[in-house]
Short mmCIF file of C-alpha atoms in Angstrom, two decimals:
data_model
loop_
_atom_site.label_atom_id
_atom_site.label_comp_id
_atom_site.label_asym_id
_atom_site.label_seq_id
_atom_site.Cartn_x
_atom_site.Cartn_y
_atom_site.Cartn_z
CA MET S 1 50.10 55.50 -52.81
CA LEU S 2 49.11 52.00 -51.42
CA PHE S 3 47.32 51.26 -54.61
CA GLU S 4 50.57 52.11 -56.46
CA ILE S 5 52.69 49.34 -54.26
CA PRO S 6 52.96 45.74 -56.24
CA SER S 7 50.67 43.11 -54.82
CA PRO S 8 51.79 41.16 -52.89
CA CYS S 9 54.40 43.49 -50.74
CA TYR S 10 55.87 42.89 -47.54
CA VAL S 11 56.49 47.29 -46.72
CA LEU S 12 58.58 48.08 -43.71
CA GLU S 13 57.46 51.40 -42.23
CA GLU S 14 61.06 52.86 -41.54
CA ASP S 15 59.73 55.62 -39.00
CA LYS S 16 58.08 52.41 -36.66
CA LEU S 17 61.27 50.67 -36.89
CA LYS S 18 63.14 53.75 -35.56
CA ALA S 19 60.92 54.10 -32.50
CA ASN S 20 61.58 50.36 -31.90
CA LEU S 21 64.92 50.65 -31.92
CA GLU S 22 65.10 54.12 -29.98
CA ILE S 23 63.49 51.63 -27.00
CA MET S 24 65.95 49.46 -27.32
CA ARG S 25 68.58 51.88 -27.04
CA GLN S 26 67.27 52.91 -24.01
CA VAL S 27 67.38 49.46 -22.46
CA GLN S 28 70.83 49.19 -23.35
CA VAL S 29 71.85 52.80 -21.83
CA GLN S 30 70.18 51.90 -18.61
CA SER S 31 70.90 48.34 -18.13
CA GLY S 32 74.18 48.01 -19.53
CA ALA S 33 73.02 44.96 -21.36
CA LYS S 34 73.88 44.48 -25.21
CA ILE S 35 70.88 43.91 -27.65
CA LEU S 36 71.47 41.58 -30.63
CA LEU S 37 69.22 41.24 -33.35
CA ALA S 38 68.09 37.80 -33.86
CA LEU S 39 68.10 36.99 -37.31
CA LYS S 40 65.89 33.92 -37.36
CA GLY S 41 63.07 36.50 -36.46
CA TYR S 42 64.18 39.87 -38.68
CA ALA S 43 66.76 39.28 -41.69
CA PHE S 44 65.58 42.20 -43.58
CA TRP S 45 69.18 43.22 -44.19
CA ARG S 46 68.00 46.28 -46.30
CA SER S 47 67.45 48.12 -42.67
CA PHE S 48 70.76 47.09 -41.07
CA GLU S 49 72.31 50.07 -41.81
CA LEU S 50 69.66 51.78 -39.39
CA ILE S 51 69.71 49.02 -36.94
CA ARG S 52 73.74 49.05 -37.13
CA GLU S 53 73.34 52.37 -35.14
CA TYR S 54 71.33 51.19 -32.43
CA LEU S 55 72.29 47.45 -31.38
CA ALA S 56 75.04 46.05 -30.00
CA GLY S 57 75.39 43.13 -32.74
CA SER S 58 73.41 40.18 -33.91
CA CYS S 59 72.52 36.64 -33.00
CA ALA S 60 72.61 33.93 -35.99
CA SER S 61 71.41 30.43 -35.98
CA GLY S 62 73.66 28.87 -38.46
CA VAL S 63 76.04 29.54 -41.01
CA TYR S 64 74.19 31.77 -43.42
CA GLU S 65 72.80 33.91 -40.87
CA ALA S 66 76.28 34.67 -39.39
CA VAL S 67 78.01 35.22 -42.61
CA LEU S 68 74.95 37.93 -43.60
CA ALA S 69 75.64 39.38 -39.93
CA PHE S 70 79.13 39.61 -40.72
CA GLU S 71 78.64 41.36 -44.01
CA GLU S 72 75.27 43.53 -43.53
CA LEU S 73 76.10 44.53 -39.65
CA GLY S 74 79.63 43.83 -39.26
CA GLY S 75 81.80 41.87 -36.83
CA ARG S 76 84.78 40.86 -35.38
CA GLU S 77 87.28 43.77 -36.73
CA SER S 78 84.06 46.21 -36.03
CA ASP S 79 83.06 47.18 -32.25
CA LYS S 80 79.58 44.60 -33.61
CA GLU S 81 78.89 41.18 -31.75
CA ILE S 82 77.62 38.05 -33.88
CA CYS S 83 77.01 34.92 -31.62
CA VAL S 84 76.57 31.75 -32.79
CA PHE S 85 74.04 29.27 -31.76
CA SER S 86 72.69 25.91 -33.40
CA PRO S 87 71.82 22.29 -32.00
CA ALA S 88 74.61 20.92 -33.66
CA TYR S 89 77.31 22.04 -36.14
CA LYS S 90 78.73 20.51 -39.48
CA SER S 91 82.71 20.45 -39.62
CA ALA S 92 82.10 22.18 -43.10
CA GLU S 93 80.01 24.77 -41.12
CA MET S 94 82.35 25.52 -38.48
CA GLU S 95 84.73 26.40 -40.91
CA GLN S 96 82.73 29.35 -42.10
CA ILE S 97 81.84 30.34 -39.08
CA LEU S 98 85.18 30.99 -37.17
CA PRO S 99 86.31 34.03 -39.48
CA VAL S 100 83.00 35.73 -38.37
CA ALA S 101 81.79 35.01 -35.27
CA THR S 102 82.68 36.47 -31.85
CA HIS S 103 80.73 34.14 -29.75
CA ILE S 104 79.90 30.34 -30.45
CA ILE S 105 77.38 28.82 -28.08
CA PHE S 106 77.02 24.81 -28.35
CA ASN S 107 74.16 22.89 -27.47
CA SER S 108 76.44 19.93 -25.98
CA PHE S 109 79.74 18.96 -24.34
CA GLY S 110 80.01 16.85 -26.90
CA GLN S 111 80.08 19.03 -29.86
CA TRP S 112 82.35 21.80 -27.72
CA GLN S 113 84.87 18.81 -27.51
CA LYS S 114 84.75 18.06 -31.03
CA PHE S 115 85.27 21.83 -32.11
CA LYS S 116 87.49 22.34 -29.14
CA PRO S 117 90.93 22.26 -30.53
CA LYS S 118 89.79 23.93 -33.95
CA ILE S 119 88.54 27.12 -31.43
CA MET S 120 91.38 27.32 -29.68
CA ALA S 121 94.00 27.13 -32.66
CA LYS S 122 91.57 29.89 -34.14
CA ASN S 123 91.96 31.92 -31.15
CA LYS S 124 95.74 31.42 -30.66
CA GLN S 125 95.85 32.86 -34.01
CA LEU S 126 93.50 35.89 -33.30
CA GLN S 127 95.62 37.01 -30.46
CA SER S 128 98.73 36.75 -32.07
CA LEU S 129 97.03 39.52 -34.62
CA GLY S 130 95.75 41.38 -31.48
CA LEU S 131 92.60 40.70 -31.95
CA SER S 132 89.79 39.23 -29.73
CA PRO S 133 89.35 35.85 -29.61
CA ILE S 134 86.31 34.07 -29.87
CA LYS S 135 84.26 33.35 -26.98
CA VAL S 136 82.64 30.46 -26.46
CA GLY S 137 79.87 29.05 -24.33
CA LEU S 138 77.13 26.36 -23.58
CA ARG S 139 72.93 26.35 -24.06
CA VAL S 140 71.15 25.12 -21.32
CA ASN S 141 67.77 24.19 -19.99
CA PRO S 142 66.23 25.74 -17.09
CA LEU S 143 63.69 23.14 -16.97
CA TYR S 144 60.96 26.32 -17.05
CA SER S 145 59.39 27.89 -19.88
CA GLU S 146 56.04 29.69 -19.55
CA VAL S 147 55.60 29.46 -23.75
CA GLN S 148 52.70 28.16 -25.37
CA PRO S 149 51.94 26.50 -27.67
CA PRO S 150 54.42 23.50 -27.12
CA ILE S 151 55.89 23.83 -30.37
CA TYR S 152 57.71 27.12 -29.26
CA ASN S 153 58.34 25.63 -25.95
CA PRO S 154 62.07 24.80 -25.92
CA CYS S 155 61.69 23.26 -22.23
CA ILE S 156 58.89 20.73 -22.90
CA SER S 157 59.50 17.18 -22.10
CA GLY S 158 62.18 15.78 -24.53
CA SER S 159 63.29 19.08 -25.69
CA ARG S 160 66.59 19.07 -28.14
CA LEU S 161 67.28 22.47 -26.91
CA GLY S 162 69.61 23.30 -23.93
CA ILE S 163 71.46 20.73 -21.45
CA VAL S 164 69.30 19.55 -18.80
CA PRO S 165 70.99 20.19 -15.42
CA SER S 166 71.79 16.61 -14.51
CA GLU S 167 73.54 16.20 -18.26
CA PHE S 168 75.34 19.46 -17.19
CA GLU S 169 76.99 18.25 -13.87
CA LYS S 170 78.12 15.16 -15.94
CA GLY S 171 79.80 16.78 -18.67
CA VAL S 172 81.37 19.30 -15.49
CA ARG S 173 82.78 16.06 -14.35
CA GLU S 174 84.01 14.71 -17.38
CA PHE S 175 85.15 17.54 -19.45
CA GLY S 176 85.46 20.29 -17.20
CA LEU S 177 84.74 23.95 -18.00
CA GLU S 178 88.19 25.06 -19.35
CA GLY S 179 87.33 27.61 -22.36
CA ILE S 180 83.59 28.29 -21.38
CA THR S 181 82.94 31.70 -20.92
CA GLY S 182 79.42 32.09 -20.63
CA LEU S 183 75.81 30.05 -20.52
CA HIS S 184 72.94 30.87 -22.94
CA PHE S 185 69.19 30.38 -22.10
CA HIS S 186 66.11 30.92 -24.36
CA THR S 187 62.64 29.88 -22.63
CA HIS S 188 60.49 32.73 -24.08
CA CYS S 189 58.04 33.91 -26.58
CA GLU S 190 56.33 37.32 -26.97
CA GLN S 191 56.52 37.32 -23.05
CA ASN S 192 56.99 40.15 -20.60
CA SER S 193 59.61 40.96 -18.48
CA ASP S 194 57.88 39.13 -15.31
CA ALA S 195 58.32 36.13 -17.07
CA LEU S 196 62.20 36.64 -17.06
CA GLU S 197 61.99 37.25 -13.73
CA ARG S 198 60.45 33.82 -12.76
CA THR S 199 62.53 32.11 -15.23
CA LEU S 200 65.78 33.30 -13.65
CA VAL S 201 64.74 31.72 -10.35
CA HIS S 202 65.24 28.45 -12.19
CA PHE S 203 68.18 29.20 -14.42
CA GLN S 204 69.95 30.29 -10.91
CA LYS S 205 68.49 27.17 -8.81
CA HIS S 206 70.16 24.76 -11.09
CA PHE S 207 72.98 26.42 -12.35
CA ALA S 208 74.35 28.86 -9.73
CA PRO S 209 77.63 26.46 -9.00
CA TYR S 210 78.95 27.47 -12.15
CA MET S 211 77.65 31.34 -12.80
CA SER S 212 79.88 32.94 -10.70
CA ALA S 213 83.30 31.97 -12.88
CA MET S 214 81.34 33.19 -16.17
CA GLU S 215 82.15 36.31 -18.25
CA TRP S 216 78.65 36.64 -20.05
CA PHE S 217 75.02 35.22 -19.48
CA ASN S 218 72.63 35.33 -22.83
CA PHE S 219 68.84 35.55 -22.04
CA GLY S 220 67.63 34.87 -25.50
CA GLY S 221 64.78 36.14 -27.19
CA GLY S 222 61.15 36.43 -26.76
CA HIS S 223 61.63 39.62 -24.97
CA HIS S 224 58.43 41.53 -26.17
CA ILE S 225 60.40 44.91 -25.39
CA THR S 226 58.46 47.16 -27.78
CA ARG S 227 54.92 46.04 -27.20
CA ALA S 228 52.53 48.70 -25.91
CA ASP S 229 52.20 46.94 -22.40
CA TYR S 230 56.12 45.65 -22.02
CA ASP S 231 57.15 46.69 -18.43
CA VAL S 232 60.32 47.98 -19.61
CA GLU S 233 61.65 49.70 -16.70
CA ARG S 234 61.28 45.99 -14.41
CA LEU S 235 63.48 44.40 -17.41
CA VAL S 236 65.93 47.12 -16.84
CA GLY S 237 65.69 46.54 -13.01
CA ILE S 238 66.09 42.44 -13.46
CA ILE S 239 69.17 43.01 -15.51
CA LYS S 240 71.07 45.55 -13.44
CA GLU S 241 70.30 43.16 -10.13
CA PHE S 242 71.75 40.31 -12.10
CA ARG S 243 74.92 42.25 -13.14
CA ALA S 244 75.61 43.50 -9.85
CA ARG S 245 75.24 39.77 -8.87
CA TYR S 246 77.30 38.56 -10.82
CA GLN S 247 80.25 40.76 -10.88
CA GLY S 248 79.15 43.21 -13.97
CA ALA S 249 79.17 40.48 -16.08
CA GLU S 250 77.92 41.14 -19.73
CA VAL S 251 74.15 40.37 -20.23
CA PHE S 252 72.82 40.01 -23.71
CA LEU S 253 69.33 39.68 -24.87
CA GLU S 254 68.38 38.58 -28.75
CA PRO S 255 64.67 40.17 -29.86
CA GLY S 256 64.00 39.41 -33.64
CA GLU S 257 60.34 39.75 -32.90
CA ALA S 258 60.39 42.75 -31.09
CA VAL S 259 62.67 44.59 -33.34
CA GLY S 260 60.41 44.03 -36.41
CA TRP S 261 57.27 44.59 -34.35
CA GLN S 262 54.57 46.41 -35.81
CA CYS S 263 56.84 48.10 -37.91
CA GLY S 264 55.39 46.97 -41.58
CA PHE S 265 52.67 45.41 -43.36
CA LEU S 266 52.06 42.61 -46.16
CA ILE S 267 49.59 44.21 -48.67
CA GLY S 268 47.73 41.78 -51.10
CA GLU S 269 44.47 42.11 -53.40
CA VAL S 270 41.40 40.23 -53.57
CA LEU S 271 41.33 38.02 -56.68
CA ASP S 272 37.93 36.47 -56.29
CA ILE S 273 35.29 36.48 -54.04
CA ILE S 274 33.09 32.57 -54.03
CA TRP S 275 30.35 30.83 -51.87
CA ASN S 276 30.30 27.99 -49.85
CA GLU S 277 27.89 28.49 -46.97
CA ILE S 278 29.99 31.53 -46.54
CA PRO S 279 31.30 34.30 -48.95
CA ILE S 280 35.33 33.23 -49.72
CA ALA S 281 37.68 35.93 -50.58
CA ILE S 282 40.44 34.53 -52.57
CA LEU S 283 43.85 36.58 -52.36
CA ASP S 284 47.30 36.74 -53.96
CA VAL S 285 48.22 36.37 -50.26
CA SER S 286 48.85 33.18 -49.02
CA ALA S 287 49.22 31.77 -45.18
CA SER S 288 51.03 28.53 -46.16
CA ALA S 289 53.56 30.45 -48.64
CA HIS S 290 53.63 33.79 -47.35
CA MET S 291 52.44 33.79 -43.63
CA PRO S 292 53.38 30.47 -42.30
CA ASP S 293 52.88 31.33 -38.58
CA CYS S 294 49.06 31.80 -39.03
CA LEU S 295 49.25 28.26 -39.64
CA GLU S 296 51.79 27.29 -36.98
CA MET S 297 50.92 29.17 -34.24
CA PRO S 298 48.27 29.36 -35.38
CA TYR S 299 46.80 33.12 -35.37
CA ARG S 300 44.74 35.43 -37.14
CA PRO S 301 46.35 38.60 -38.46
CA GLN S 302 44.95 41.99 -38.03
CA VAL S 303 43.96 43.80 -41.14
CA LYS S 304 42.66 46.70 -42.99
CA LYS S 305 40.74 46.90 -46.12
CA LEU S 306 41.19 49.36 -48.88
CA SER S 307 38.99 50.33 -51.44
CA LEU S 308 39.47 52.60 -54.28
CA ASN S 309 36.71 54.73 -55.60
CA ALA S 310 36.01 58.51 -56.83
CA GLU S 311 36.79 60.19 -53.70
CA GLY S 312 40.07 58.12 -53.19
CA ILE S 313 41.25 55.29 -51.04
CA GLN S 314 38.71 54.17 -48.09
CA ILE S 315 40.07 52.05 -45.21
CA GLN S 316 38.19 50.15 -43.08
CA SER S 317 39.47 47.96 -40.32
CA ASP S 318 38.31 44.45 -39.68
CA GLU S 319 35.15 44.65 -36.91
CA GLY S 320 35.97 41.25 -35.92
CA ILE S 321 34.67 37.55 -36.23
CA GLY S 322 30.83 37.75 -36.96
CA VAL S 323 30.47 41.37 -35.92
CA GLY S 324 30.53 43.58 -39.06
CA LYS S 325 27.62 43.50 -41.07
CA TYR S 326 29.68 41.84 -44.19
CA ARG S 327 31.75 38.98 -43.29
CA TYR S 328 34.38 36.99 -45.56
CA ARG S 329 36.72 33.95 -45.03
CA PHE S 330 40.03 34.89 -46.64
CA GLY S 331 41.81 32.45 -48.52
CA GLY S 332 45.10 32.00 -50.60
CA PRO S 333 45.84 30.96 -53.93
CA THR S 334 47.43 27.79 -53.68
CA CYS S 335 46.02 24.11 -53.53
CA LEU S 336 46.28 23.24 -49.90
CA ALA S 337 42.60 23.25 -48.47
CA GLY S 338 43.92 24.50 -45.25
CA ASP S 339 45.39 27.87 -47.05
CA VAL S 340 42.86 29.53 -44.91
CA ILE S 341 44.25 33.12 -43.12
CA GLY S 342 41.24 33.57 -40.95
CA ASP S 343 37.62 35.37 -41.14
CA TYR S 344 36.91 39.01 -41.12
CA SER S 345 33.87 41.14 -41.26
CA PHE S 346 33.51 44.91 -42.43
CA GLU S 347 31.09 47.32 -42.41
CA SER S 348 30.93 47.57 -46.01
CA PRO S 349 31.26 45.01 -48.89
CA LEU S 350 34.24 43.70 -50.13
CA ASN S 351 34.81 43.65 -53.82
CA VAL S 352 37.41 42.20 -56.26
CA GLY S 353 40.49 44.58 -56.82
CA ASP S 354 40.00 45.79 -53.15
CA ARG S 355 43.64 45.74 -51.14
CA ILE S 356 43.79 43.83 -48.04
CA LEU S 357 46.75 45.37 -45.67
CA PHE S 358 47.94 42.82 -42.89
CA GLU S 359 49.63 44.30 -40.31
CA ASP S 360 52.52 43.54 -38.78
CA MET S 361 54.23 41.33 -41.05
CA MET S 362 58.05 42.16 -40.73
CA HIS S 363 58.97 39.66 -38.52
CA TYR S 364 59.03 35.43 -38.63
CA THR S 365 57.40 36.07 -42.41
CA ILE S 366 60.29 37.24 -44.88
CA VAL S 367 62.03 34.71 -43.20
CA LYS S 368 59.85 31.95 -43.60
CA ASN S 369 58.11 32.53 -46.96
CA ASN S 370 58.11 30.00 -49.96
CA THR S 371 57.19 29.04 -52.96
CA PHE S 372 55.08 26.11 -52.57
CA ASN S 373 52.87 25.47 -55.98
CA GLY S 374 55.09 27.92 -57.86
CA VAL S 375 52.91 31.27 -56.01
CA PRO S 376 55.28 34.34 -56.67
CA LEU S 377 57.39 35.50 -53.25
CA PRO S 378 56.21 39.00 -52.23
CA SER S 379 58.07 42.13 -53.18
CA LEU S 380 59.93 44.22 -50.52
CA GLY S 381 59.63 47.77 -50.61
CA VAL S 382 59.88 50.54 -47.57
CA ILE S 383 57.79 53.60 -46.50
CA ALA S 384 60.38 56.82 -45.68
CA ASP S 385 59.37 60.28 -45.53
CA LYS S 386 56.09 59.27 -46.61
CA LYS S 387 57.21 57.91 -50.21
CA PHE S 388 57.13 54.48 -51.14
CA LYS S 389 60.34 52.64 -52.78
CA LEU S 390 60.30 49.35 -54.24
CA LEU S 391 63.43 47.48 -52.91
CA LYS S 392 63.21 44.31 -54.89
CA SER S 393 60.47 42.32 -56.66
CA PHE S 394 61.07 38.42 -57.59
CA ASP S 395 60.17 36.32 -60.81
CA TYR S 396 59.91 32.89 -62.33
CA SER S 397 63.79 32.27 -61.63
CA ASP S 398 63.45 32.77 -57.99
CA TYR S 399 61.41 29.98 -58.06
CA LYS S 400 62.95 27.90 -60.64
CA ASN S 401 66.44 28.42 -58.53
CA ARG S 402 65.18 27.48 -55.45
CA ASN S 403 64.55 23.72 -56.48
#
């Protein structure tokens, strides 16, 4: 089956996604929190029918994600939440967000004041129809985050994300908190529940005077709930204690990566093998076009080598950098000199035509991929009930229409 999949292709393994969702359902049941799918990390909407059964809704980082969430996960008229945050909104964007959002979070008092009249008017209309009003929140910066590297840390000096305590105090003095029902922070990335526990100390230290008046709190994303070593019991305890302290206030979590964690792969093919001090395998998979976090983070994906012979498919895992007998550098097909995925080694040689399976490629890949150099976008597929189904393929028109 793995050699019948078109190359390259992102492949969702549905049973693994379901296992992740089961963990999140238990967190919701045991803690009373609501878990929202963060579309910025996982926007594979063809799987949303399954996700809809488990999660309380979604969070969006802008108008397109908000509309996609409304269309594919449900919002306002359903029981699903659509929580929207952006560092700044355009007036035209707000016109599209108002009909779909259940929560809108602002990054400054200035933006809240700009759009307050429109939101208040929309809420009056909704209430006249017997519908729930849009809830408004502010994103704050608790001046504490354990995230590395700095490109992913929203609390570094000079960060544009979230209102720092001193500016929050000024905003309250000037504008008050009328119409604000929630506070939001996002300070995590691939972290365990102990990081949340330490972050809440700083959050409460700076914003405690305003918290008792709030109806809901959004703890943002970056909670690695489905990772094998994640302390789920501790997370549940943290949330229950927090909610008890603040009169049962709603708590939201916004994981994207944890939803798509280890539930799919990107499969590619070895096109050529050249030599320049070391053997270099040229693939039809690109770090810059298909896996940009390999360069941004940076990180080295786990891989398997798939060879086809008379005995069938032979699968071999990477032995580590310089460990296995046969060592290779994997590079993409673009003109970027740095389009290098990483160094790998195996106990048997790599050949042209072999397949390379990159593990854990359903989050922060499809949402970031691009057509640099005119390199084709990978196809999209799913394995369900041990059968592969091709969901979408891309061609020249997709490249042309993006330019």
